XYZ file of C-alpha atoms in Angstrom:
726
model
C 65.296 19.228 60.158
C 64.151 19.164 56.509
C 60.534 19.637 55.396
C 59.291 17.764 52.330
C 55.939 17.131 50.711
C 54.723 13.520 50.241
C 51.485 13.133 48.329
C 50.372 16.534 49.551
C 51.328 15.896 53.209
C 54.025 18.016 54.861
C 56.533 16.156 56.998
C 59.730 17.126 58.849
C 62.588 14.608 59.037
C 66.195 14.701 60.068
C 68.646 15.890 57.442
C 70.278 12.901 55.770
C 67.097 10.771 56.022
C 65.825 8.946 52.944
C 62.412 9.427 51.325
C 61.441 6.006 52.743
C 62.000 7.277 56.278
C 59.849 10.333 55.654
C 57.094 8.162 54.162
C 57.175 5.904 57.271
C 56.817 8.951 59.451
C 53.785 10.264 57.600
C 52.196 6.783 57.366
C 52.547 6.398 53.577
C 53.363 2.864 52.486
C 55.858 2.473 49.601
C 56.196 -1.081 48.280
C 59.693 -2.541 48.726
C 61.635 -5.789 49.053
C 65.290 -5.070 49.801
C 64.736 -2.254 52.300
C 64.576 -3.222 56.008
C 64.642 -0.674 58.796
C 67.362 -2.534 60.741
C 69.673 -3.135 57.779
C 71.849 -0.944 55.588
C 70.437 0.334 52.324
C 71.086 -1.787 49.224
C 68.653 -0.254 46.667
C 68.786 -3.339 44.476
C 65.151 -4.386 44.095
C 63.947 -0.978 42.710
C 60.388 -1.697 43.830
C 60.265 1.500 45.895
C 60.513 3.858 42.920
C 58.798 7.232 43.501
C 58.304 10.352 41.424
C 60.409 13.259 42.673
C 59.525 16.618 41.176
C 62.199 17.879 38.717
C 63.915 14.429 38.686
C 64.208 13.046 35.151
C 63.156 9.511 36.133
C 61.636 7.630 39.094
C 63.954 7.455 42.115
C 64.345 4.671 44.707
C 62.773 5.926 47.931
C 65.119 3.905 50.123
C 68.271 5.494 48.644
C 67.227 9.060 47.799
C 68.108 11.608 50.504
C 65.535 14.256 51.316
C 66.171 17.905 50.488
C 64.375 21.002 51.681
C 61.137 21.582 49.775
C 61.282 18.244 47.915
C 57.939 17.161 46.436
C 57.377 13.433 46.195
C 54.529 11.513 44.643
C 54.209 7.785 45.519
C 51.035 6.893 43.608
C 51.205 8.788 40.307
C 50.731 6.968 37.007
C 54.453 7.317 36.288
C 55.303 5.616 39.593
C 52.773 2.794 39.242
C 53.939 2.070 35.708
C 57.557 1.897 36.860
C 56.700 -0.396 39.766
C 54.694 -2.691 37.511
C 57.679 -2.906 35.185
C 59.944 -3.849 38.136
C 57.462 -6.491 39.263
C 57.377 -7.975 35.766
C 61.126 -8.466 35.853
C 61.021 -9.955 39.390
C 58.477 -12.496 38.268
C 60.244 -13.530 35.062
C 62.105 -16.412 36.690
C 59.951 -16.889 39.782
C 58.328 -20.323 39.927
C 54.545 -20.574 40.101
C 54.548 -22.711 43.241
C 52.623 -20.515 45.712
C 50.166 -23.380 46.549
C 53.042 -25.444 48.036
C 55.298 -22.672 49.288
C 55.719 -22.377 53.066
C 55.766 -18.596 52.608
C 52.364 -18.620 50.951
C 49.976 -16.319 52.774
C 52.751 -14.205 54.373
C 54.884 -13.481 51.295
C 55.682 -9.902 50.386
C 56.134 -10.786 46.698
C 52.784 -12.548 46.640
C 51.050 -9.576 48.288
C 52.562 -6.952 46.016
C 52.032 -9.053 42.870
C 48.309 -8.664 43.442
C 48.591 -4.933 43.042
C 51.518 -4.580 40.629
C 51.728 -7.897 38.769
C 50.294 -8.610 35.340
C 47.767 -11.275 34.431
C 50.308 -12.937 32.144
C 53.967 -12.977 31.275
C 55.582 -11.767 28.060
C 58.689 -13.775 28.835
C 58.895 -16.832 26.603
C 62.538 -17.897 27.030
C 63.679 -20.743 29.252
C 63.520 -19.884 32.950
C 66.560 -20.268 35.166
C 66.868 -22.984 37.836
C 68.889 -22.679 41.032
C 69.804 -25.923 42.729
C 69.006 -26.384 46.389
C 71.634 -26.029 49.095
C 72.022 -27.788 52.461
C 73.117 -25.113 55.008
C 72.278 -26.973 58.242
C 69.358 -28.218 60.294
C 67.560 -24.903 60.791
C 67.263 -23.094 57.450
C 65.851 -24.678 54.310
C 67.291 -23.443 50.960
C 65.484 -26.050 48.892
C 63.784 -23.603 46.502
C 66.393 -20.953 45.804
C 64.883 -20.385 42.331
C 62.386 -18.168 44.271
C 65.192 -15.782 45.403
C 64.858 -12.241 44.080
C 68.342 -11.191 45.244
C 67.189 -8.578 47.760
C 70.351 -9.504 49.788
C 68.553 -9.009 53.130
C 69.988 -12.311 54.364
C 73.527 -11.286 53.306
C 73.299 -7.934 55.048
C 71.750 -9.511 58.163
C 74.727 -11.813 58.503
C 77.201 -9.007 58.079
C 75.549 -6.388 60.206
C 73.422 -8.148 62.830
C 74.864 -11.668 63.070
C 78.402 -10.321 62.705
C 79.459 -13.089 60.266
C 79.091 -13.043 56.484
C 77.894 -16.612 56.084
C 75.770 -15.967 52.972
C 76.888 -14.050 49.882
C 76.082 -13.664 46.188
C 78.154 -15.386 43.512
C 78.084 -14.787 39.730
C 76.153 -12.018 37.972
C 72.973 -11.402 36.037
C 70.726 -14.415 35.563
C 73.489 -16.611 36.978
C 73.559 -14.838 40.349
C 72.948 -17.101 43.377
C 72.828 -16.639 47.139
C 74.873 -19.323 48.889
C 77.420 -20.110 51.545
C 80.291 -20.994 49.167
C 82.415 -24.166 49.417
C 79.515 -26.051 50.999
C 79.652 -24.469 54.438
C 76.618 -24.376 56.738
C 74.923 -21.339 58.331
C 75.921 -21.598 62.017
C 75.065 -18.182 63.490
C 73.097 -18.315 66.749
C 70.739 -15.690 65.196
C 70.364 -17.411 61.782
C 66.636 -18.003 62.050
C 66.003 -14.300 61.654
C 66.993 -14.685 58.009
C 63.777 -16.645 57.579
C 61.711 -13.772 58.911
C 63.324 -11.108 56.799
C 63.292 -13.079 53.518
C 60.490 -11.410 51.507
C 59.875 -14.516 49.411
C 59.947 -18.313 50.085
C 63.623 -18.813 49.356
C 64.710 -19.186 53.014
C 62.218 -21.148 55.087
C 62.223 -22.983 58.433
C 63.421 -26.557 58.060
C 61.736 -27.869 61.226
C 58.446 -26.167 60.294
C 58.615 -27.174 56.590
C 55.283 -28.426 55.227
C 53.779 -28.560 58.730
C 50.950 -26.063 58.372
C 49.644 -23.074 56.387
C 49.967 -19.653 57.906
C 46.187 -19.051 57.863
C 45.641 -22.211 59.924
C 47.731 -20.899 62.820
C 46.549 -18.946 65.828
C 49.007 -16.344 67.110
C 49.587 -15.790 70.816
C 52.028 -13.630 72.735
C 54.630 -15.134 75.086
C 58.095 -14.579 76.594
C 61.261 -16.653 76.055
C 62.123 -18.954 78.989
C 65.812 -19.317 78.092
C 68.364 -16.551 78.606
C 67.925 -13.321 80.562
C 66.897 -11.092 77.611
C 63.243 -11.972 78.055
C 62.674 -11.875 74.282
C 59.041 -11.288 73.337
C 57.595 -14.049 71.191
C 54.610 -14.843 68.987
C 53.814 -18.521 69.422
C 51.810 -19.957 66.496
C 49.480 -22.781 67.369
C 47.429 -25.324 65.469
C 45.173 -27.954 67.115
C 46.576 -27.162 70.605
C 50.116 -27.816 69.379
C 52.944 -25.294 69.064
C 53.947 -25.201 65.412
C 56.210 -22.190 65.113
C 57.772 -19.359 67.152
C 58.625 -15.923 65.686
C 59.607 -12.598 67.302
C 57.214 -10.039 68.705
C 58.779 -6.662 68.127
C 59.789 -4.794 71.293
C 62.440 -2.142 70.750
C 63.250 -1.968 74.467
C 64.006 -5.691 74.765
C 64.671 -7.768 71.634
C 63.947 -5.281 68.862
C 62.599 -7.482 66.029
C 65.032 -10.382 66.540
C 65.157 -13.592 68.532
C 67.916 -16.172 69.052
C 67.685 -19.589 67.402
C 67.108 -21.275 70.780
C 64.077 -19.036 71.284
C 62.805 -19.873 67.814
C 63.423 -23.632 67.475
C 63.292 -24.999 71.063
C 59.525 -25.518 70.698
C 60.248 -28.935 69.122
C 60.935 -30.283 72.619
C 57.425 -29.350 73.754
C 55.939 -31.991 71.466
C 58.787 -34.470 71.831
C 58.870 -38.058 73.070
C 60.477 -37.129 76.419
C 57.456 -35.163 77.615
C 56.118 -36.379 80.962
C 52.337 -36.535 80.659
C 51.259 -38.438 83.780
C 52.511 -38.641 87.396
C 54.824 -41.623 87.930
C 55.994 -43.536 90.977
C 58.979 -45.864 91.224
C 57.762 -49.123 92.682
C 60.120 -52.116 92.957
C 62.616 -50.340 90.735
C 60.100 -49.857 87.946
C 58.257 -46.694 86.902
C 54.451 -46.890 86.934
C 51.909 -44.246 85.969
C 49.524 -43.171 88.723
C 46.839 -40.565 89.174
C 47.570 -37.151 90.676
C 45.892 -37.879 94.016
C 48.024 -40.956 94.581
C 51.235 -39.182 93.633
C 50.547 -36.072 95.737
C 49.516 -38.121 98.784
C 52.729 -40.098 98.428
C 54.795 -36.903 98.386
C 52.866 -35.250 101.212
C 53.053 -38.334 103.418
C 56.793 -38.758 102.723
C 57.564 -35.130 103.543
C 55.550 -35.293 106.788
C 57.303 -38.500 107.804
C 60.757 -37.110 107.122
C 59.911 -33.909 108.972
C 58.750 -35.919 111.965
C 61.722 -38.311 112.009
C 64.597 -36.087 110.926
C 63.346 -32.549 111.215
C 62.360 -29.999 108.601
C 66.028 -28.995 108.185
C 66.596 -32.258 106.323
C 64.208 -31.263 103.518
C 65.656 -29.260 100.636
C 64.506 -27.893 97.257
C 66.280 -26.772 94.128
C 64.460 -24.545 91.679
C 65.500 -23.817 88.128
C 65.958 -20.072 87.422
C 64.011 -20.783 84.239
C 60.867 -21.258 86.319
C 58.204 -18.589 86.544
C 58.151 -15.999 89.295
C 54.961 -17.491 90.700
C 56.476 -20.991 90.889
C 59.604 -19.709 92.587
C 57.608 -17.674 95.106
C 55.207 -20.493 95.989
C 58.029 -23.036 96.114
C 60.040 -20.920 98.532
C 56.928 -20.338 100.679
C 56.174 -24.061 100.699
C 59.606 -24.999 102.037
C 59.566 -22.225 104.612
C 56.033 -23.206 105.661
C 57.446 -26.659 106.416
C 60.176 -25.045 108.537
C 63.060 -25.507 106.092
C 65.396 -22.817 104.737
C 67.160 -25.192 102.348
C 66.104 -23.459 99.145
C 68.288 -22.416 96.197
C 68.215 -21.643 92.490
C 72.000 -21.153 92.024
C 72.747 -24.607 90.734
C 75.844 -23.712 88.699
C 77.401 -21.375 91.284
C 80.460 -22.360 93.280
C 80.400 -19.443 95.678
C 77.385 -18.688 97.867
C 78.265 -15.489 99.684
C 75.158 -13.581 100.901
C 74.179 -10.799 98.561
C 73.096 -7.300 99.621
C 70.563 -6.922 96.852
C 69.308 -8.428 93.614
C 72.042 -8.957 91.047
C 71.063 -7.451 87.680
C 72.356 -5.877 84.441
C 73.099 -2.558 86.016
C 71.627 -0.646 83.062
C 68.816 -1.077 80.516
C 69.045 -3.569 77.687
C 68.377 -0.824 75.113
C 71.396 1.170 76.415
C 73.748 -1.599 75.360
C 73.281 -0.466 71.748
C 74.574 2.999 72.628
C 77.637 2.157 74.744
C 80.892 3.914 73.987
C 82.998 1.337 75.824
C 82.400 -1.954 77.596
C 84.526 -4.379 79.635
C 83.117 -7.900 79.663
C 84.426 -10.340 82.287
C 83.988 -14.105 82.148
C 81.490 -14.534 79.366
C 81.150 -16.369 76.087
C 79.027 -13.425 75.006
C 77.711 -14.612 71.649
C 76.640 -17.994 72.986
C 75.516 -16.994 76.469
C 73.473 -13.920 75.400
C 73.057 -13.740 71.622
C 70.752 -10.714 71.687
C 72.916 -8.760 74.134
C 75.900 -9.541 71.890
C 73.915 -8.224 68.921
C 73.260 -4.953 70.688
C 76.904 -4.503 71.714
C 77.886 -5.403 68.155
C 75.735 -2.485 66.926
C 77.527 -0.238 69.407
C 80.903 -1.261 67.971
C 79.611 -0.418 64.461
C 79.032 3.086 65.801
C 82.585 3.298 67.187
C 82.304 1.689 70.684
C 85.373 -0.064 72.134
C 84.914 -3.478 73.704
C 87.430 -5.287 75.921
C 87.285 -8.726 77.482
C 88.821 -10.545 80.405
C 88.125 -14.171 79.673
C 89.527 -17.686 79.209
C 90.747 -19.447 76.100
C 87.709 -21.704 76.337
C 85.350 -18.727 76.105
C 87.376 -16.807 73.534
C 88.767 -19.311 71.057
C 89.938 -16.490 68.766
C 89.927 -12.712 68.561
C 86.887 -12.815 66.253
C 84.964 -15.431 68.268
C 82.386 -12.844 69.341
C 81.804 -11.658 65.811
C 82.660 -8.120 66.749
C 85.921 -6.187 66.984
C 87.587 -6.562 70.366
C 89.877 -3.605 71.036
C 91.647 -5.260 74.011
C 91.493 -8.644 75.635
C 93.246 -10.444 78.473
C 93.085 -14.221 78.222
C 93.816 -16.450 81.184
C 92.386 -19.328 83.136
C 89.332 -18.533 85.314
C 91.656 -18.621 88.308
C 93.619 -15.720 86.849
C 90.660 -13.412 86.164
C 90.913 -11.757 89.582
C 94.520 -10.899 89.025
C 93.716 -9.586 85.538
C 90.877 -7.363 86.861
C 93.124 -6.256 89.710
C 95.679 -5.259 87.111
C 93.081 -2.970 85.493
C 92.203 -1.573 88.911
C 95.891 -0.993 89.621
C 96.317 0.878 86.336
C 93.398 3.119 87.152
C 94.653 3.667 90.663
C 98.114 4.673 89.359
C 96.563 7.034 86.847
C 94.331 8.738 89.415
C 96.802 8.668 92.339
C 94.511 6.551 94.581
C 94.739 3.148 96.188
C 92.723 0.256 94.852
C 91.247 -1.777 97.768
C 92.426 -5.364 98.006
C 94.963 -5.033 95.189
C 98.332 -6.558 96.090
C 101.505 -4.457 95.621
C 102.525 -6.607 92.697
C 99.533 -5.263 90.842
C 101.322 -1.913 90.552
C 103.413 -3.502 87.769
C 100.421 -3.632 85.443
C 100.452 -5.225 82.014
C 100.071 -3.276 78.798
C 96.654 -4.906 78.306
C 95.445 -3.708 81.680
C 96.686 -0.195 81.010
C 94.892 -0.147 77.646
C 91.618 -1.323 79.246
C 92.008 1.306 81.969
C 92.476 4.056 79.405
C 89.464 2.782 77.463
C 87.227 2.924 80.542
C 88.508 6.332 81.478
C 87.242 7.893 78.267
C 83.711 8.511 77.080
C 80.485 8.776 79.001
C 78.385 5.707 78.197
C 80.312 2.679 79.530
C 79.625 -0.579 81.292
C 81.378 -3.386 83.109
C 79.444 -6.572 82.534
C 80.074 -9.805 84.461
C 79.150 -12.891 82.523
C 77.771 -16.273 83.532
C 81.223 -17.752 84.261
C 81.993 -14.747 86.481
C 78.776 -15.304 88.411
C 79.576 -19.031 88.807
C 83.181 -18.301 89.845
C 84.458 -19.532 93.256
C 85.623 -15.956 93.916
C 82.645 -14.223 92.358
C 82.424 -11.686 95.207
C 86.011 -10.576 94.630
C 85.362 -10.071 90.949
C 82.290 -7.992 91.747
C 84.131 -5.968 94.366
C 86.901 -5.088 91.880
C 84.381 -4.332 89.188
C 82.451 -2.031 91.531
C 85.588 -0.128 92.457
C 86.557 0.301 88.800
C 82.993 1.400 88.024
C 83.135 4.051 90.804
C 86.428 5.393 89.515
C 85.463 5.488 85.856
C 81.763 6.237 86.008
C 80.883 2.906 84.338
C 77.755 0.970 85.243
C 78.426 -2.466 86.771
C 76.176 -5.430 86.403
C 75.688 -9.117 85.660
C 74.464 -10.312 82.285
C 72.579 -12.931 84.385
C 72.184 -16.497 83.275
C 68.540 -17.455 82.964
C 65.094 -16.132 82.182
C 64.319 -15.560 85.872
C 67.671 -15.245 87.607
C 66.643 -11.756 88.755
C 63.157 -12.906 89.700
C 64.446 -15.871 91.728
C 66.534 -13.450 93.874
C 63.646 -11.049 94.107
C 61.229 -13.583 95.628
C 64.038 -14.953 97.836
C 64.355 -18.432 96.395
C 67.567 -18.542 98.417
C 68.645 -20.269 101.654
C 67.646 -18.353 104.770
C 69.364 -18.231 108.142
C 70.985 -21.643 108.722
C 69.764 -22.928 105.377
C 71.823 -25.120 103.006
C 72.827 -23.822 99.567
C 72.627 -25.686 96.258
C 76.052 -27.266 96.603
C 75.277 -28.480 100.109
C 71.873 -29.836 99.135
C 73.461 -31.770 96.275
C 76.220 -33.062 98.593
C 73.692 -35.548 99.982
C 72.781 -33.779 103.213
C 68.999 -34.008 102.649
C 66.596 -36.794 103.489
C 64.010 -35.374 101.070
C 64.936 -33.367 97.971
C 62.551 -31.540 95.645
C 63.938 -30.832 92.142
C 61.727 -28.229 90.455
C 62.152 -27.935 86.688
C 65.883 -28.797 86.939
C 68.219 -31.632 86.155
C 71.222 -31.365 88.496
C 73.258 -33.812 86.365
C 73.248 -31.135 83.610
C 72.434 -27.950 85.516
C 74.711 -28.156 88.569
C 78.343 -27.255 88.904
C 79.082 -30.697 90.405
C 76.628 -32.513 88.153
C 78.939 -35.532 87.581
C 78.585 -36.586 91.219
C 74.869 -35.918 91.677
C 73.722 -39.492 90.946
C 75.727 -40.808 93.880
C 75.006 -38.062 96.399
C 71.246 -37.946 95.808
C 71.058 -41.649 96.693
C 71.432 -40.520 100.325
C 67.936 -39.004 100.189
C 65.046 -41.176 101.299
C 62.785 -39.403 98.785
C 63.594 -37.391 95.682
C 60.672 -35.685 93.971
C 61.089 -34.238 90.446
C 58.600 -31.702 89.135
C 59.330 -31.332 85.415
C 57.703 -31.196 81.979
C 60.053 -33.999 80.945
C 61.064 -37.459 82.035
C 64.030 -36.102 83.991
C 66.174 -37.343 86.859
C 64.689 -40.839 86.504
C 67.840 -42.521 87.869
C 67.609 -40.677 91.226
C 63.900 -39.811 91.638
C 61.164 -41.690 93.454
C 58.296 -39.527 92.083
C 57.848 -37.642 88.817
C 55.199 -34.926 88.715
C 54.430 -33.483 85.223
C 54.365 -29.690 85.347
C 53.643 -27.371 82.436
C 56.346 -25.712 80.363
C 56.008 -21.964 79.661
C 53.598 -22.554 76.740
C 51.058 -24.379 78.931
C 50.899 -22.128 81.978
C 50.529 -18.467 82.831
C 53.424 -16.891 84.585
C 55.999 -14.117 84.771
C 59.700 -13.708 84.030
C 61.912 -10.867 85.227
C 64.707 -10.238 82.766
C 68.215 -8.964 83.319
C 67.189 -5.302 83.491
C 64.424 -6.048 86.024
C 61.579 -5.794 83.538
C 58.517 -7.770 84.696
C 56.874 -9.606 81.790
C 53.815 -11.769 82.274
C 52.375 -14.226 79.777
C 49.465 -16.596 79.384
C 49.298 -20.239 78.314
C 49.179 -20.584 74.531
C 48.044 -24.253 74.404
C 46.290 -26.502 76.854
C 48.424 -28.785 79.066
C 49.574 -31.983 77.415
C 47.958 -35.130 78.882
C 47.681 -34.874 82.706
C 50.247 -32.081 82.958
C 49.399 -29.357 85.441
C 50.783 -25.816 85.916
C 53.606 -25.835 88.455
C 52.116 -23.139 90.597
C 48.896 -25.204 90.984
C 50.845 -28.300 91.995
C 52.747 -26.343 94.642
C 49.517 -24.747 95.889
C 47.796 -28.189 96.290
C 50.888 -29.662 97.989
C 50.882 -26.745 100.424
C 47.245 -27.374 101.206
C 47.898 -31.071 101.812
C 50.860 -30.252 104.065
C 48.956 -27.608 106.003
C 51.122 -24.669 104.880
C 49.102 -21.455 105.341
C 48.671 -18.383 103.093
C 49.038 -20.227 99.804
C 45.425 -20.646 98.746
C 45.702 -18.722 95.504
C 43.000 -19.150 92.828
C 45.099 -17.814 89.965
C 48.707 -17.159 89.089
C 47.810 -13.464 88.979
C 47.031 -13.529 92.756
C 50.421 -15.205 93.430
C 52.102 -12.625 91.276
C 50.547 -9.693 93.120
C 51.642 -11.202 96.427
C 55.163 -11.801 95.108
C 55.502 -8.313 93.735
C 53.967 -6.639 96.743
C 52.937 -3.096 95.965
C 54.977 -2.843 92.767
C 53.122 -2.605 89.471
C 53.426 -5.730 87.285
C 54.813 -3.766 84.350
C 57.180 -1.552 86.369
C 60.882 -1.418 85.907
C 61.789 -1.725 89.614
C 65.396 -0.661 89.508
C 65.152 0.655 93.030
C 64.890 -2.945 94.215
C 67.988 -4.070 92.375
C 71.580 -3.722 93.541
C 75.000 -5.024 92.567
C 76.579 -3.807 95.823
C 78.812 -6.162 97.784
C 80.460 -6.146 101.193
C 83.145 -8.500 99.949
C 86.790 -7.345 99.733
C 88.680 -7.959 96.539
C 91.345 -10.646 96.762
C 93.999 -10.144 94.118
C 96.640 -12.529 95.378
C 98.535 -14.397 92.695
C 99.136 -17.361 95.023
C 97.180 -20.410 93.803
C 94.414 -21.399 96.141
C 91.669 -24.017 96.322
C 89.300 -21.463 94.832
C 91.708 -20.943 91.925
C 91.826 -24.669 91.260
C 88.069 -24.864 91.408
C 87.779 -21.945 89.002
C 90.111 -23.572 86.522
C 87.993 -26.748 86.654
C 84.903 -24.827 85.543
C 83.481 -25.961 82.193
C 81.588 -23.548 79.949
C 77.911 -24.228 79.327
C 77.113 -24.668 75.640
C 74.486 -22.467 73.987
C 72.146 -25.449 73.551
C 72.833 -26.969 76.993
C 71.307 -24.097 78.962
C 67.981 -25.725 80.025
C 65.865 -28.876 79.645
C 63.871 -27.490 76.703
C 66.807 -26.633 74.414
C 68.549 -29.897 75.397
C 65.586 -31.784 73.941
C 65.087 -29.807 70.735
C 66.255 -32.166 67.942
C 67.097 -29.496 65.350
C 69.121 -27.409 67.815
C 71.097 -30.520 68.839
C 72.070 -31.061 65.224
C 73.725 -27.650 64.905
C 77.485 -27.172 64.783
C 77.386 -25.464 68.206
C 75.626 -28.402 69.847
C 77.817 -31.022 68.197
C 81.125 -29.291 68.882
C 80.754 -27.145 72.010
C 81.291 -29.789 74.643
C 84.528 -31.365 73.428
C 85.943 -28.230 71.737
C 85.522 -26.074 74.852
C 86.914 -28.755 77.094
C 89.892 -29.137 74.788
C 90.446 -25.395 74.710
C 90.637 -25.273 78.483
C 93.402 -27.882 78.728
């Protein structure tokens, strides 16, 4: 540790730290533009100049290492004069357009110009002009004359996004930030460049000219998309969501969010929102009041139960639903006498699980891994923020290996991080590949790998390299991706992964698909004894089917056949924020999206995160948990008379605290035996037929966000991935 003096305050910091780090620790603010705590040091704005005793001139605080006994002054006349001179140069070419700038009111340059800017400019020459650039549907670069060349956006792309999409061309007054040769910015984390831009050069294209920052109310929420559970600040004006930005939480999403977390809000105000209950009468949809719609549903369910039995009623719940909705929905079906409940729409294997499938470690620990094996995942697109953390680990020397398909790994740099080893094969070959790794470990340790065929003893060089990688180091993980969870032989993959984890000391877990995949398992939104699973429910075995917040045509593994099979049901009820499943449904009930209801999500690491509604429900929309509670009352289902979502949450969690990290309830154990046979089977054929889910196809909200659907990922993912598989 090194002790220095900052403005008369003593502070101890780690040797090698910069003056800026020491100032942060002691609570002293030093003005800056290019410095960002998550990015490398550039030292090119010079706004953070400080006076270091015995130094001949002011020094940049962000790039000056501390030394024992150093004395620093951050507010002396010498410092202030230097900072005012820097500000004068920064403002020479900056346009005076604050009244129309989207950054106005939250602009670092604007704020610091109040304290360090002059009342007039001595510059009389012609100001430079930088022409606007079109870099895609998400980021606006219309006013690049405002750019002060802090290069935060460039460094973000290189270091956090993993791709250098922006860079600086030319020098001096001709310097410009751009993409070169007219390319677009296509990173799944690109929206974070808007947040870190200290001026109004990079702004949100969907939000552009929509509202002023001081008109917006700010409310906390949690992302309903992937399993990170990213913390959000939802900005609201006139009961309408106008913008979404990250809420910093180092343990979960740090200070970043993915583009689908940031821009999916457009769907919440879109034309496909369902705002009133609807009944199909004579083949035509008609709006009705809630009482009529609920009585129709209750009467229909009672009639089907009487005529066909409760075992002909089934329900499918989206794993993007809240914990309260999943808990009440499961209780409603069981109260009717049915065990036909499932949330695993994209799965093709439904073996009973011993526990709740989860990440197997904490999200924060992904940044500190020394080695990781990722099986069956398009990591960047499935889990952008997990990929970002693992990318940081590789920057610190971690080794990452992958067992995946050509569709999920189109090139060695597709994950925007260095892959030390990879084994590429069709999904049907993943078990053999993982068995190869197990065989290499078994040969090295002189043990027998369970379920591994003798042929696996002749392991490939890739398997041996992965085995050696997992054998070294202390902090390591085996992570099974979405495609591994959906695999027809998912249990075999897990059994092999568990054995490898036991032999190497690596944690084993699922990246988990959706915002509440862990929560859905926790509250048992799964078929009970004798119950039908999602595949069986969608095979047309039900007389009544409830579709809660899901669209089987897009969300199910066999979505292409759903329209025909659901016709076998006498009644299909869709509960959704959108006009969904209209071709197969008889009733549409408008339930609130995450912004219009209180609820809880349990992320991949088992972290329970509750949130409140940020706007009032649109039209006659009602929170899903209330609709389920009223239906239960009309159907005579007991023990569901909750007056608030908090009561339902407490019942669902039992004695556990709502903010606990209940790892003792989670388990990736399996009783399944690994099957490593190389002989093609029906399961192998089914695995090879699996199609990857695009980053902007994950749920109904992102599918209806116009700007996200204009991105390169949305336009190309479907046909490119399908082509890569063939």
